Amino acid sequence: MNTGLKELILVFLLFFIMVAFFVGGFFGGKYLLLSLPKKLCENKYSSYTVDYTFMSGCRVKVNDKWVPVENLRQV
């Protein structure tokens, strides 16, 4: 096997490994970062129906309306 072919195979292998780490890290990190706050929200407000999104944060359902937990005491 000549050195050019070995280098080409090595470059493709390293590229594949880098792409796999990027994709796995992006999706794995995203779900890891979202699942922990959701669990904390569900545990803290277990008597309510709870929803957690990254943009809205922790919300609970009160009188068929979604209310942010910051406004929960005002309801």
mmCIF file with all atom_site columns, C-alpha atoms in Angstrom:
data_model
loop_
_atom_site.group_PDB
_atom_site.id
_atom_site.type_symbol
_atom_site.label_atom_id
_atom_site.label_alt_id
_atom_site.label_comp_id
_atom_site.label_asym_id
_atom_site.label_entity_id
_atom_site.label_seq_id
_atom_site.pdbx_PDB_ins_code
_atom_site.Cartn_x
_atom_site.Cartn_y
_atom_site.Cartn_z
_atom_site.occupancy
_atom_site.B_iso_or_equiv
_atom_site.pdbx_formal_charge
_atom_site.auth_seq_id
_atom_site.auth_comp_id
_atom_site.auth_asym_id
_atom_site.auth_atom_id
_atom_site.pdbx_PDB_model_num
ATOM 1  C CA . MET A 1 1  ? 0.000   0.000  0.000  1.00 0.00 ? 1  MET A CA 1
ATOM 2  C CA . ASN A 1 2  ? 1.484   3.343  -0.932 1.00 0.00 ? 2  ASN A CA 1
ATOM 3  C CA . THR A 1 3  ? 1.707   6.213  1.540  1.00 0.00 ? 3  THR A CA 1
ATOM 4  C CA . GLY A 1 4  ? -0.739  8.421  -0.377 1.00 0.00 ? 4  GLY A CA 1
ATOM 5  C CA . LEU A 1 5  ? -3.531  5.876  0.012  1.00 0.00 ? 5  LEU A CA 1
ATOM 6  C CA . LYS A 1 6  ? -2.737  5.395  3.707  1.00 0.00 ? 6  LYS A CA 1
ATOM 7  C CA . GLU A 1 7  ? -2.872  9.143  4.293  1.00 0.00 ? 7  GLU A CA 1
ATOM 8  C CA . LEU A 1 8  ? -6.162  9.409  2.416  1.00 0.00 ? 8  LEU A CA 1
ATOM 9  C CA . ILE A 1 9  ? -7.709  6.619  4.483  1.00 0.00 ? 9  ILE A CA 1
ATOM 10 C CA . LEU A 1 10 ? -6.402  8.248  7.680  1.00 0.00 ? 10 LEU A CA 1
ATOM 11 C CA . VAL A 1 11 ? -7.889  11.631 6.721  1.00 0.00 ? 11 VAL A CA 1
ATOM 12 C CA . PHE A 1 12 ? -11.298 10.077 5.979  1.00 0.00 ? 12 PHE A CA 1
ATOM 13 C CA . LEU A 1 13 ? -11.185 8.110  9.226  1.00 0.00 ? 13 LEU A CA 1
ATOM 14 C CA . LEU A 1 14 ? -10.321 11.199 11.282 1.00 0.00 ? 14 LEU A CA 1
ATOM 15 C CA . PHE A 1 15 ? -13.025 13.214 9.499  1.00 0.00 ? 15 PHE A CA 1
ATOM 16 C CA . PHE A 1 16 ? -15.605 10.516 10.245 1.00 0.00 ? 16 PHE A CA 1
ATOM 17 C CA . ILE A 1 17 ? -14.589 10.420 13.919 1.00 0.00 ? 17 ILE A CA 1
ATOM 18 C CA . MET A 1 18 ? -14.761 14.223 14.213 1.00 0.00 ? 18 MET A CA 1
ATOM 19 C CA . VAL A 1 19 ? -18.223 14.332 12.621 1.00 0.00 ? 19 VAL A CA 1
ATOM 20 C CA . ALA A 1 20 ? -19.436 11.541 14.920 1.00 0.00 ? 20 ALA A CA 1
ATOM 21 C CA . PHE A 1 21 ? -18.200 13.405 18.007 1.00 0.00 ? 21 PHE A CA 1
ATOM 22 C CA . PHE A 1 22 ? -19.765 16.665 16.821 1.00 0.00 ? 22 PHE A CA 1
ATOM 23 C CA . VAL A 1 23 ? -23.165 15.124 16.092 1.00 0.00 ? 23 VAL A CA 1
ATOM 24 C CA . GLY A 1 24 ? -23.162 13.051 19.283 1.00 0.00 ? 24 GLY A CA 1
ATOM 25 C CA . GLY A 1 25 ? -22.017 15.989 21.392 1.00 0.00 ? 25 GLY A CA 1
ATOM 26 C CA . PHE A 1 26 ? -24.539 18.388 19.911 1.00 0.00 ? 26 PHE A CA 1
ATOM 27 C CA . PHE A 1 27 ? -27.596 16.194 20.280 1.00 0.00 ? 27 PHE A CA 1
ATOM 28 C CA . GLY A 1 28 ? -26.477 14.499 23.487 1.00 0.00 ? 28 GLY A CA 1
ATOM 29 C CA . GLY A 1 29 ? -25.590 17.823 25.094 1.00 0.00 ? 29 GLY A CA 1
ATOM 30 C CA . LYS A 1 30 ? -28.837 19.402 24.006 1.00 0.00 ? 30 LYS A CA 1
ATOM 31 C CA . TYR A 1 31 ? -30.974 16.697 25.573 1.00 0.00 ? 31 TYR A CA 1
ATOM 32 C CA . LEU A 1 32 ? -28.806 16.528 28.677 1.00 0.00 ? 32 LEU A CA 1
ATOM 33 C CA . LEU A 1 33 ? -29.110 20.276 29.219 1.00 0.00 ? 33 LEU A CA 1
ATOM 34 C CA . LEU A 1 34 ? -32.873 20.169 28.772 1.00 0.00 ? 34 LEU A CA 1
ATOM 35 C CA . SER A 1 35 ? -33.627 17.040 30.789 1.00 0.00 ? 35 SER A CA 1
ATOM 36 C CA . LEU A 1 36 ? -32.080 18.147 34.091 1.00 0.00 ? 36 LEU A CA 1
ATOM 37 C CA . PRO A 1 37 ? -34.066 21.406 34.486 1.00 0.00 ? 37 PRO A CA 1
ATOM 38 C CA . LYS A 1 38 ? -37.225 19.588 33.397 1.00 0.00 ? 38 LYS A CA 1
ATOM 39 C CA . LYS A 1 39 ? -36.720 16.946 36.088 1.00 0.00 ? 39 LYS A CA 1
ATOM 40 C CA . LEU A 1 40 ? -36.103 19.632 38.713 1.00 0.00 ? 40 LEU A CA 1
ATOM 41 C CA . CYS A 1 41 ? -39.231 21.474 37.593 1.00 0.00 ? 41 CYS A CA 1
ATOM 42 C CA . GLU A 1 42 ? -41.329 18.292 37.700 1.00 0.00 ? 42 GLU A CA 1
ATOM 43 C CA . ASN A 1 43 ? -40.043 17.406 41.168 1.00 0.00 ? 43 ASN A CA 1
ATOM 44 C CA . LYS A 1 44 ? -40.579 20.883 42.623 1.00 0.00 ? 44 LYS A CA 1
ATOM 45 C CA . TYR A 1 45 ? -44.096 21.364 41.214 1.00 0.00 ? 45 TYR A CA 1
ATOM 46 C CA . SER A 1 46 ? -45.287 17.755 41.272 1.00 0.00 ? 46 SER A CA 1
ATOM 47 C CA . SER A 1 47 ? -48.824 18.729 42.288 1.00 0.00 ? 47 SER A CA 1
ATOM 48 C CA . TYR A 1 48 ? -49.294 20.583 38.969 1.00 0.00 ? 48 TYR A CA 1
ATOM 49 C CA . THR A 1 49 ? -49.146 19.607 35.320 1.00 0.00 ? 49 THR A CA 1
ATOM 50 C CA . VAL A 1 50 ? -45.653 20.781 34.362 1.00 0.00 ? 50 VAL A CA 1
ATOM 51 C CA . ASP A 1 51 ? -44.160 21.871 31.051 1.00 0.00 ? 51 ASP A CA 1
ATOM 52 C CA . TYR A 1 52 ? -40.544 22.881 30.472 1.00 0.00 ? 52 TYR A CA 1
ATOM 53 C CA . THR A 1 53 ? -39.065 24.381 27.336 1.00 0.00 ? 53 THR A CA 1
ATOM 54 C CA . PHE A 1 54 ? -35.742 26.103 26.837 1.00 0.00 ? 54 PHE A CA 1
ATOM 55 C CA . MET A 1 55 ? -37.342 29.367 25.742 1.00 0.00 ? 55 MET A CA 1
ATOM 56 C CA . SER A 1 56 ? -40.256 29.488 28.218 1.00 0.00 ? 56 SER A CA 1
ATOM 57 C CA . GLY A 1 57 ? -38.648 27.843 31.210 1.00 0.00 ? 57 GLY A CA 1
ATOM 58 C CA . CYS A 1 58 ? -40.735 26.028 33.797 1.00 0.00 ? 58 CYS A CA 1
ATOM 59 C CA . ARG A 1 59 ? -44.499 26.489 33.479 1.00 0.00 ? 59 ARG A CA 1
ATOM 60 C CA . VAL A 1 60 ? -47.429 24.926 35.299 1.00 0.00 ? 60 VAL A CA 1
ATOM 61 C CA . LYS A 1 61 ? -51.051 24.555 34.245 1.00 0.00 ? 61 LYS A CA 1
ATOM 62 C CA . VAL A 1 62 ? -53.510 26.496 36.427 1.00 0.00 ? 62 VAL A CA 1
ATOM 63 C CA . ASN A 1 63 ? -57.191 26.827 35.458 1.00 0.00 ? 63 ASN A CA 1
ATOM 64 C CA . ASP A 1 64 ? -56.438 25.545 31.938 1.00 0.00 ? 64 ASP A CA 1
ATOM 65 C CA . LYS A 1 65 ? -53.783 28.239 31.389 1.00 0.00 ? 65 LYS A CA 1
ATOM 66 C CA . TRP A 1 66 ? -50.004 27.804 31.313 1.00 0.00 ? 66 TRP A CA 1
ATOM 67 C CA . VAL A 1 67 ? -48.443 30.069 33.933 1.00 0.00 ? 67 VAL A CA 1
ATOM 68 C CA . PRO A 1 68 ? -44.705 30.657 34.444 1.00 0.00 ? 68 PRO A CA 1
ATOM 69 C CA . VAL A 1 69 ? -43.673 29.535 37.915 1.00 0.00 ? 69 VAL A CA 1
ATOM 70 C CA . GLU A 1 70 ? -42.418 33.059 38.634 1.00 0.00 ? 70 GLU A CA 1
ATOM 71 C CA . ASN A 1 71 ? -46.062 34.227 38.451 1.00 0.00 ? 71 ASN A CA 1
ATOM 72 C CA . LEU A 1 72 ? -47.475 31.233 40.335 1.00 0.00 ? 72 LEU A CA 1
ATOM 73 C CA . ARG A 1 73 ? -47.979 33.045 43.644 1.00 0.00 ? 73 ARG A CA 1
ATOM 74 C CA . GLN A 1 74 ? -49.870 35.847 41.912 1.00 0.00 ? 74 GLN A CA 1
ATOM 75 C CA . VAL A 1 75 ? -52.525 33.487 40.517 1.00 0.00 ? 75 VAL A CA 1
#
